[in-house]
Amino acid sequence: MSHFTTILPTSFPAILPTTLAVTDAQTINAALLVSALLFTCGLIGFLTRRNMILMFLCTELMFQAAALAMIAFGRMHHDVSGQVFVIFILTIAAAEAALALGLVVLLYRRRETLDSEAWSELHESA
Amino acid sequence: MSSPPIATFTLLEAAVAVPPAFLLTIAVAVSAAGLALLMQPKHRALRVGGTIIGLAGLAMLFVEVLKRATVTGEEAGLPPVFPVIFGFLALAGAVRMITHPRPVFAALYFVLVVVAIAGMFLLLGAEFMAFAMVIVYAGAILITYMFVLMLAQQSPVAGIGEPVYDRMPREALSAIAVGFVILATLSEAYFSPTAQRFRNDSLTGSIVSGTQQAWARLGEMPKLLLQTARMVKPDVATVVEFDSKSATVTAKMTNGSTERFTLDEKMIPDNGRQVGVELVSKFPAGLEIAGVVLLMALFGAVILARKQIELGEDERRALAGMRRFTVDGEAGGASGDSRADASLIASDNGGSAR
């Protein structure tokens, strides 16, 4: 077992059987896979969703995927810098949510619809 | 004469023995096909089939990826249960989020994704970020989204249901094609044998250096270091020196003598302390900039959400001509016009008059 440390803290095995313990390499691989899949889901959602609020929600999904990849790679190097980057991602996500939602409310007031197709031809409102 | 048997043999071989290098791409393709079927809002049977195909593709992906993580010489244990459970939860939530016809439900499924990701963070040893994620994302950002959804959502029409832009996806097939290409590239980059070997090597070497880095971070926290040293020897007066390689403390005791002793691995500072020290010691500029970004977002949101004033043709022309308005003169003018003038000038003053 020299290659791997069990990822659960030392107080856990009392509750969980040790055979359920996972190797670090497997956890990191699974996290990277989930992160890649989530990012793709967010991308597909951003392209296919026509509701403007949900389009921005899909960008939040991509932020989540990036945060997961950061923490997985941080775990790989046993470096907490990855977690610090996630704090910054969280900041940007919060700022983006505030601004994007303000914009969406503004656009909704103009056209009375959340459909992004309503803005496919930009010109002054009649 | 002999060419047809050879051709059939190679065809058969290609069909039966898929080269392991393509397994990931095939699994990604299966998942993409499942998602494409899931995005057919009109046919329920197609969606059921899509769920099955998508789950099969995901299972293929997980099995293949976890198989690549095993290093030879490692005893075979049970399959890693928790990462797979959290991963499937997150992915199910994400797929439901991008396919659900009702936006409020989609936002709630995003909460499921956040919670599952927080579970992943716990497995990866990032306790602080796991809880911060749940509090900030599920507690703050999602609530903002819900507010705006409630504010701006059109109510479903009786008989038709949700508005058409929520029910029908736009260009689903080409979007999934783009996603397939990106995911195939990403999985090939993450899980190619070279990358996997690099990751395993780094992981093997980083256990020692990880402990050392944790000790080095403790060395940057004199107060906590003193507390930790006092856990070993209660009568430590001051810590003279701390060697992070061997975790050895040189301390001056209260009776004036000097002692050297080693700290136990259980005394490594916890995750929250480590993240905090890393944040303020390595990224102070980033921290400041994050504060400025948040402040600017606050200003931006306030300015965007301010009540807009519709300008008439006359006011626009007057504005372009840079002429000063008379606010409450012109008794002959229509009362509606003079009110518009007043509000226009008020908005010029930053809205303080309103």
Coordinates of C-alpha atoms in Angstrom, one line a residue:
Chain A
M1 CA 0.0 0.0 0.0
S2 CA 3.0 2.3 -0.3
H3 CA 1.6 3.9 -3.5
F4 CA -1.6 5.0 -2.0
T5 CA -3.0 6.5 1.1
T6 CA -6.6 5.9 1.9
I7 CA -8.4 9.2 1.4
L8 CA -10.6 8.9 4.4
P9 CA -9.4 10.5 7.6
T10 CA -8.2 8.3 10.4
S11 CA -11.4 8.6 12.3
F12 CA -13.5 7.1 9.5
P13 CA -12.6 3.4 9.4
A14 CA -14.6 2.8 12.6
I15 CA -17.7 3.6 10.6
L16 CA -16.8 2.3 7.2
P17 CA -15.2 -1.1 6.3
T18 CA -11.7 -0.5 5.0
T19 CA -12.4 -2.5 1.9
L20 CA -14.5 0.5 0.8
A21 CA -11.5 2.8 1.0
V22 CA -10.5 4.2 -2.4
T23 CA -7.1 4.7 -3.8
D24 CA -6.0 8.2 -4.5
A25 CA -5.3 7.6 -8.1
Q26 CA -8.7 6.2 -8.7
T27 CA -10.4 9.2 -7.0
I28 CA -8.4 11.7 -9.0
N29 CA -9.2 9.9 -12.2
A30 CA -12.9 9.8 -11.4
A31 CA -12.9 13.5 -10.4
L32 CA -11.1 14.4 -13.7
L33 CA -13.6 12.4 -15.7
V34 CA -16.6 14.0 -13.9
S35 CA -15.1 17.4 -14.4
A36 CA -14.6 16.8 -18.2
L37 CA -18.2 15.5 -18.5
L38 CA -19.7 18.3 -16.5
F39 CA -17.8 20.9 -18.6
T40 CA -19.2 19.3 -21.7
C41 CA -22.7 19.2 -20.3
G42 CA -22.4 22.9 -19.4
L43 CA -21.2 23.7 -22.9
I44 CA -24.0 21.7 -24.6
G45 CA -26.5 23.3 -22.3
F46 CA -25.2 26.8 -23.1
L47 CA -25.6 26.0 -26.8
T48 CA -29.0 24.3 -26.7
R49 CA -30.9 26.2 -24.0
R50 CA -32.9 29.1 -25.3
N51 CA -33.9 30.6 -21.9
M52 CA -31.3 33.3 -21.1
I53 CA -31.3 32.6 -17.3
L54 CA -30.6 28.9 -17.9
M55 CA -27.8 29.8 -20.4
F56 CA -26.0 31.6 -17.6
L57 CA -26.8 28.7 -15.2
C58 CA -25.0 26.5 -17.6
T59 CA -21.9 28.7 -17.4
E60 CA -22.0 28.1 -13.7
L61 CA -21.9 24.4 -14.4
M62 CA -18.7 25.0 -16.4
F63 CA -17.3 26.9 -13.4
Q64 CA -18.1 23.9 -11.2
A65 CA -16.2 21.6 -13.6
A66 CA -13.2 23.9 -13.6
A67 CA -13.2 24.0 -9.8
L68 CA -13.4 20.2 -9.6
A69 CA -10.4 19.9 -12.0
M70 CA -8.4 22.4 -9.9
I71 CA -9.0 20.5 -6.7
A72 CA -8.2 17.2 -8.4
F73 CA -4.9 18.4 -9.8
G74 CA -4.2 20.0 -6.4
R75 CA -4.7 16.7 -4.8
M76 CA -2.4 15.1 -7.3
H77 CA 0.4 17.4 -6.3
H78 CA -0.6 17.6 -2.6
D79 CA -0.7 21.4 -3.0
V80 CA -3.5 23.5 -1.6
S81 CA -3.0 26.2 -4.3
G82 CA -5.7 24.4 -6.3
Q83 CA -8.1 25.1 -3.5
V84 CA -7.1 28.7 -3.4
F85 CA -7.8 29.0 -7.1
V86 CA -11.3 27.6 -6.4
I87 CA -11.9 30.6 -4.0
F88 CA -11.1 32.9 -6.9
I89 CA -13.4 30.9 -9.2
L90 CA -16.1 31.3 -6.6
T91 CA -15.5 35.1 -6.6
I92 CA -15.7 35.3 -10.4
A93 CA -18.8 33.2 -10.4
A94 CA -20.5 35.4 -7.9
A95 CA -19.6 38.6 -9.8
E96 CA -20.7 37.0 -13.1
A97 CA -24.1 35.9 -11.6
A98 CA -24.7 39.4 -10.3
L99 CA -23.9 41.1 -13.6
A100 CA -25.5 38.5 -15.9
L101 CA -28.7 38.5 -13.9
G102 CA -28.9 42.3 -14.0
L103 CA -28.5 42.2 -17.7
V104 CA -31.1 39.4 -18.1
V105 CA -33.6 41.4 -16.1
L106 CA -32.9 44.5 -18.3
L107 CA -33.4 42.4 -21.5
Y108 CA -36.5 40.9 -20.1
R109 CA -38.0 44.3 -19.4
R110 CA -37.4 45.3 -23.0
R111 CA -38.9 42.3 -24.8
E112 CA -41.1 40.7 -22.2
T113 CA -39.5 37.3 -23.0
L114 CA -36.6 35.3 -21.8
D115 CA -36.1 33.7 -25.3
S116 CA -32.6 34.5 -26.5
E117 CA -33.9 34.2 -30.1
A118 CA -35.7 37.5 -29.5
W119 CA -32.3 39.1 -29.7
S120 CA -31.0 37.3 -32.7
E121 CA -31.5 40.5 -34.7
L122 CA -30.2 43.4 -32.7
H123 CA -31.8 46.7 -33.5
E124 CA -33.5 49.5 -31.6
S125 CA -36.7 48.4 -30.0
A126 CA -39.8 49.6 -31.9
Chain B
M1 CA -7.6 -15.5 -54.4
S2 CA -6.4 -15.1 -50.9
S3 CA -7.4 -11.4 -50.6
P4 CA -11.1 -11.9 -49.6
P5 CA -10.4 -14.1 -46.5
I6 CA -7.8 -11.6 -45.3
A7 CA -10.2 -8.7 -45.8
T8 CA -12.9 -10.5 -43.8
F9 CA -10.5 -11.5 -41.2
T10 CA -9.3 -7.9 -40.6
L11 CA -12.8 -6.7 -40.6
L12 CA -13.8 -9.3 -38.0
E13 CA -10.8 -8.5 -36.0
A14 CA -11.5 -4.8 -36.1
A15 CA -15.1 -5.5 -35.0
V16 CA -14.2 -7.9 -32.2
A17 CA -11.0 -6.6 -30.8
V18 CA -11.4 -2.8 -30.4
P19 CA -8.0 -1.3 -29.8
P20 CA -7.9 0.0 -26.2
A21 CA -6.8 3.4 -27.3
F22 CA -10.3 3.9 -28.9
L23 CA -12.3 2.6 -26.0
L24 CA -12.6 6.0 -24.4
T25 CA -13.7 7.7 -27.6
I26 CA -16.2 5.0 -28.2
A27 CA -17.6 5.3 -24.7
V28 CA -17.8 9.1 -25.2
A29 CA -19.7 8.5 -28.5
V30 CA -22.2 6.2 -26.8
S31 CA -22.8 8.8 -24.1
A32 CA -23.2 11.5 -26.7
A33 CA -25.8 9.3 -28.5
G34 CA -27.7 8.9 -25.3
L35 CA -27.7 12.6 -24.7
A36 CA -28.9 13.2 -28.2
L37 CA -31.8 10.9 -27.7
L38 CA -32.5 12.6 -24.3
M39 CA -32.9 15.9 -26.1
Q40 CA -36.0 14.8 -28.0
P41 CA -38.7 16.4 -26.0
K42 CA -41.6 15.0 -28.0
H43 CA -41.0 11.3 -27.8
R44 CA -41.0 9.6 -24.4
A45 CA -39.8 6.3 -25.7
L46 CA -36.7 7.9 -27.2
R47 CA -35.9 9.6 -23.9
V48 CA -36.1 6.3 -22.0
G49 CA -33.8 4.7 -24.6
G50 CA -31.5 7.7 -24.3
T51 CA -31.3 7.3 -20.6
I52 CA -30.3 3.6 -20.9
I53 CA -27.7 4.3 -23.6
G54 CA -26.3 7.3 -21.8
L55 CA -26.0 5.3 -18.5
A56 CA -24.3 2.5 -20.4
G57 CA -21.8 5.0 -22.0
L58 CA -21.1 6.6 -18.6
A59 CA -20.5 3.2 -17.1
M60 CA -18.1 2.3 -19.9
L61 CA -16.3 5.6 -19.3
F62 CA -16.0 5.1 -15.5
V63 CA -14.8 1.5 -15.8
E64 CA -12.2 2.3 -18.4
V65 CA -10.9 5.4 -16.6
L66 CA -10.8 3.6 -13.2
K67 CA -9.0 0.7 -14.8
R68 CA -6.3 3.0 -16.1
A69 CA -5.7 4.3 -12.6
T70 CA -4.7 0.9 -11.2
V71 CA -0.9 0.5 -10.8
T72 CA 0.5 -3.0 -11.2
G73 CA 1.3 -4.5 -7.8
E74 CA -1.7 -2.9 -6.1
E75 CA -4.0 -5.4 -4.5
A76 CA -7.5 -5.5 -6.1
G77 CA -10.1 -4.1 -3.7
L78 CA -13.7 -3.3 -4.2
P79 CA -14.5 -0.8 -6.9
P80 CA -14.3 2.8 -5.6
V81 CA -17.8 3.4 -4.5
F82 CA -18.0 7.0 -3.4
P83 CA -16.4 8.8 -6.3
V84 CA -18.6 6.8 -8.7
I85 CA -21.8 7.5 -6.7
F86 CA -21.0 11.2 -6.5
G87 CA -20.0 11.3 -10.1
F88 CA -23.2 9.7 -11.3
L89 CA -25.3 12.0 -9.1
A90 CA -23.5 15.1 -10.5
L91 CA -23.9 13.9 -14.1
A92 CA -27.5 12.9 -13.7
G93 CA -28.2 16.3 -12.2
A94 CA -26.3 18.1 -15.0
V95 CA -28.1 16.2 -17.8
R96 CA -31.5 16.8 -16.2
M97 CA -30.6 20.4 -15.8
I98 CA -29.9 20.9 -19.5
T99 CA -32.9 18.9 -20.6
H100 CA -35.7 19.8 -18.1
P101 CA -38.5 21.9 -19.6
R102 CA -39.1 23.8 -16.4
P103 CA -36.4 26.3 -15.5
V104 CA -37.1 26.2 -11.8
F105 CA -36.5 22.5 -11.7
A106 CA -33.4 22.9 -13.8
A107 CA -32.1 25.3 -11.1
L108 CA -32.9 22.8 -8.4
Y109 CA -31.1 20.1 -10.3
F110 CA -28.1 22.4 -10.3
V111 CA -28.2 22.4 -6.5
L112 CA -28.0 18.6 -6.7
V113 CA -24.9 19.0 -8.9
V114 CA -23.3 21.4 -6.4
V115 CA -24.0 19.0 -3.5
A116 CA -22.5 16.0 -5.4
I117 CA -19.5 18.1 -6.4
A118 CA -19.1 19.1 -2.7
G119 CA -19.0 15.3 -1.9
M120 CA -16.3 14.9 -4.5
F121 CA -14.3 17.7 -2.8
L122 CA -14.6 15.9 0.5
L123 CA -13.2 12.8 -1.1
L124 CA -10.3 14.8 -2.5
G125 CA -9.5 16.2 1.0
A126 CA -10.8 19.8 0.4
E127 CA -13.1 20.1 3.3
F128 CA -13.1 23.9 3.5
M129 CA -13.9 24.4 -0.2
A130 CA -16.7 21.7 0.0
F131 CA -18.6 23.6 2.6
A132 CA -17.8 27.0 1.1
M133 CA -19.1 25.7 -2.3
V134 CA -22.4 24.5 -0.7
I135 CA -22.9 27.8 1.2
V136 CA -21.9 30.2 -1.6
Y137 CA -23.3 28.3 -4.6
A138 CA -26.4 26.5 -3.3
G139 CA -27.1 29.1 -0.7
A140 CA -26.3 32.4 -2.4
I141 CA -25.8 32.2 -6.1
L142 CA -28.7 29.8 -6.7
I143 CA -31.0 31.8 -4.6
T144 CA -30.2 34.8 -6.8
Y145 CA -31.0 32.8 -9.9
M146 CA -34.3 31.6 -8.3
F147 CA -35.3 35.1 -7.6
V148 CA -34.7 36.2 -11.1
L149 CA -36.5 33.1 -12.5
M150 CA -39.5 33.9 -10.3
L151 CA -39.3 37.6 -11.4
A152 CA -39.0 37.1 -15.1
Q153 CA -40.4 33.7 -15.9
Q154 CA -43.6 33.5 -18.0
S155 CA -46.3 31.5 -16.3
P156 CA -47.2 28.3 -18.2
V157 CA -50.2 28.6 -20.5
A158 CA -53.0 26.2 -19.8
G159 CA -53.1 23.4 -22.4
I160 CA -49.8 24.3 -23.9
G161 CA -47.6 24.1 -20.9
E162 CA -44.2 25.8 -20.7
P163 CA -43.2 28.4 -23.3
V164 CA -41.8 26.9 -26.4
Y165 CA -38.2 28.2 -25.8
D166 CA -38.0 26.1 -22.6
R167 CA -39.4 23.0 -24.2
M168 CA -37.5 22.8 -27.5
P169 CA -33.7 22.7 -27.5
R170 CA -31.9 24.8 -30.1
E171 CA -29.6 22.9 -32.6
A172 CA -29.3 20.0 -30.2
L173 CA -27.4 17.7 -32.7
S174 CA -24.7 20.1 -33.7
A175 CA -24.2 21.2 -30.0
I176 CA -23.8 17.5 -29.0
A177 CA -21.3 17.1 -31.9
V178 CA -19.2 20.0 -30.6
G179 CA -19.4 18.5 -27.1
F180 CA -18.4 15.1 -28.4
V181 CA -15.3 16.5 -30.0
I182 CA -14.3 18.4 -26.9
L183 CA -14.9 15.5 -24.6
A184 CA -13.1 13.0 -26.8
T185 CA -10.1 15.4 -26.9
L186 CA -10.2 16.0 -23.1
S187 CA -10.5 12.3 -22.2
E188 CA -7.6 11.5 -24.5
A189 CA -5.5 14.2 -22.9
Y190 CA -6.4 13.3 -19.4
F191 CA -6.2 9.5 -19.6
S192 CA -3.6 8.8 -22.3
P193 CA -1.0 6.3 -21.0
T194 CA 1.6 9.1 -20.9
A195 CA -0.5 11.4 -18.8
Q196 CA -1.6 8.6 -16.6
R197 CA 2.0 7.5 -15.9
F198 CA 2.9 11.1 -15.2
R199 CA 0.0 11.4 -12.8
N200 CA 0.8 8.1 -11.0
D201 CA 4.5 9.1 -10.7
S202 CA 3.6 12.5 -9.3
L203 CA 1.2 10.9 -6.8
T204 CA 3.8 8.4 -5.6
G205 CA 6.3 11.1 -5.1
S206 CA 4.0 13.7 -3.7
I207 CA 3.0 11.9 -0.5
V208 CA 6.3 12.7 1.1
S209 CA 6.5 16.2 -0.4
G210 CA 2.9 16.8 0.5
T211 CA 3.6 16.2 4.2
Q212 CA 6.6 18.4 3.9
Q213 CA 4.6 21.2 2.3
A214 CA 2.1 20.9 5.1
W215 CA 4.8 21.2 7.7
A216 CA 6.3 24.2 5.8
R217 CA 2.9 25.9 6.0
L218 CA 2.9 25.2 9.7
G219 CA 6.3 26.9 9.9
E220 CA 4.7 30.0 8.5
M221 CA 2.3 30.2 11.4
P222 CA 4.3 31.0 14.5
K223 CA 1.4 31.1 16.9
L224 CA 0.0 27.8 15.7
L225 CA 3.5 26.3 15.7
L226 CA 3.9 27.3 19.4
Q227 CA 0.5 25.8 20.2
T228 CA 1.4 22.6 18.4
A229 CA 4.8 22.4 20.1
R230 CA 3.0 22.8 23.5
M231 CA 0.8 19.8 22.6
V232 CA 4.0 17.7 22.7
K233 CA 5.7 19.4 25.6
P234 CA 3.5 21.6 27.7
D235 CA 6.3 23.8 29.1
V236 CA 7.7 25.2 25.8
A237 CA 8.4 28.9 26.1
T238 CA 9.4 29.9 22.5
V239 CA 10.1 28.0 19.4
V240 CA 13.6 28.8 18.2
E241 CA 13.7 26.8 15.0
F242 CA 11.5 24.5 13.0
D243 CA 12.8 22.1 10.3
S244 CA 9.9 21.3 8.0
K245 CA 11.8 18.4 6.3
S246 CA 12.0 16.3 9.4
A247 CA 9.3 18.1 11.4
T248 CA 11.8 18.8 14.2
V249 CA 11.2 21.6 16.6
T250 CA 14.0 23.3 18.5
A251 CA 12.4 25.0 21.5
K252 CA 13.4 27.0 24.5
M253 CA 11.7 25.7 27.6
T254 CA 10.4 27.7 30.5
N255 CA 13.3 26.5 32.7
G256 CA 15.8 28.0 30.3
S257 CA 17.0 24.7 28.7
T258 CA 16.8 24.0 24.9
E259 CA 15.2 20.9 23.6
R260 CA 14.7 19.2 20.2
F261 CA 11.7 17.0 19.5
T262 CA 9.7 15.8 16.5
L263 CA 6.1 16.6 15.8
D264 CA 3.6 13.8 15.1
E265 CA 1.9 13.6 11.6
K266 CA -1.5 13.9 13.3
M267 CA -0.6 17.5 14.2
I268 CA -0.5 18.7 10.5
P269 CA -2.7 21.8 10.4
D270 CA -6.2 21.0 9.0
N271 CA -7.4 21.9 5.6
G272 CA -9.0 25.2 6.4
R273 CA -5.9 26.5 8.1
Q274 CA -3.7 25.4 5.2
V275 CA -5.9 27.1 2.6
G276 CA -6.0 30.3 4.6
V277 CA -2.3 30.5 5.0
E278 CA -1.8 29.7 1.3
L279 CA -4.3 32.4 0.3
V280 CA -2.8 35.2 2.3
S281 CA 0.8 34.3 2.0
K282 CA 1.0 33.3 -1.7
F283 CA -1.8 35.2 -3.3
P284 CA -2.2 38.5 -1.5
A285 CA -2.6 40.5 -4.8
G286 CA -5.2 38.0 -6.0
L287 CA -7.1 38.5 -2.8
E288 CA -7.2 42.3 -3.2
I289 CA -8.2 42.0 -6.9
A290 CA -11.0 39.6 -6.0
G291 CA -12.3 42.3 -3.6
V292 CA -12.2 44.9 -6.3
V293 CA -13.9 42.6 -8.7
L294 CA -16.7 42.0 -6.3
L295 CA -17.1 45.7 -5.6
M296 CA -17.2 46.5 -9.3
A297 CA -19.8 43.7 -9.8
L298 CA -21.9 45.3 -7.1
F299 CA -21.7 48.7 -8.7
G300 CA -22.4 47.2 -12.1
A301 CA -25.5 45.4 -10.8
V302 CA -26.8 48.5 -9.2
I303 CA -26.3 50.6 -12.4
L304 CA -27.9 47.9 -14.6
A305 CA -30.9 47.4 -12.3
R306 CA -31.6 51.2 -12.1
K307 CA -35.0 52.2 -13.5
Q308 CA -34.7 53.1 -17.1
I309 CA -36.3 56.3 -18.4
E310 CA -37.8 56.2 -21.9
L311 CA -36.8 59.4 -23.8
G312 CA -39.1 60.9 -26.3
E313 CA -38.0 62.2 -29.7
D314 CA -37.9 65.8 -28.5
E315 CA -35.7 65.0 -25.5
R316 CA -33.3 63.0 -27.6
R317 CA -32.9 65.8 -30.1
A318 CA -32.5 68.3 -27.3
L319 CA -29.9 66.0 -25.7
A320 CA -27.9 65.7 -28.9
G321 CA -28.1 69.5 -29.4
M322 CA -26.5 69.9 -25.9
R323 CA -29.2 72.4 -25.0
R324 CA -30.0 73.1 -21.4
F325 CA -33.6 72.2 -20.5
T326 CA -35.9 74.5 -18.6
V327 CA -37.2 72.5 -15.8
D328 CA -40.3 74.1 -14.5
G329 CA -40.7 77.1 -16.7
E330 CA -42.8 77.0 -19.9
A331 CA -46.2 77.2 -18.3
G332 CA -47.8 76.7 -21.7
G333 CA -46.1 73.3 -22.3
A334 CA -48.0 70.0 -21.7
S335 CA -47.6 68.8 -18.1
G336 CA -46.4 65.4 -19.3
D337 CA -43.5 66.9 -21.2
S338 CA -42.2 68.9 -18.3
R339 CA -42.4 65.9 -16.0
A340 CA -40.3 63.9 -18.5
D341 CA -37.8 66.8 -18.6
A342 CA -37.5 66.8 -14.8
S343 CA -36.9 63.1 -14.7
L344 CA -34.3 63.4 -17.5
I345 CA -32.4 66.0 -15.6
A346 CA -32.7 64.1 -12.4
S347 CA -31.1 61.1 -14.1
D348 CA -28.3 63.3 -15.3
N349 CA -27.6 64.1 -11.7
G350 CA -27.2 60.5 -10.9
G351 CA -30.8 60.0 -9.9
S352 CA -30.4 61.8 -6.6
A353 CA -33.5 63.9 -7.1
R354 CA -35.7 60.8 -7.4

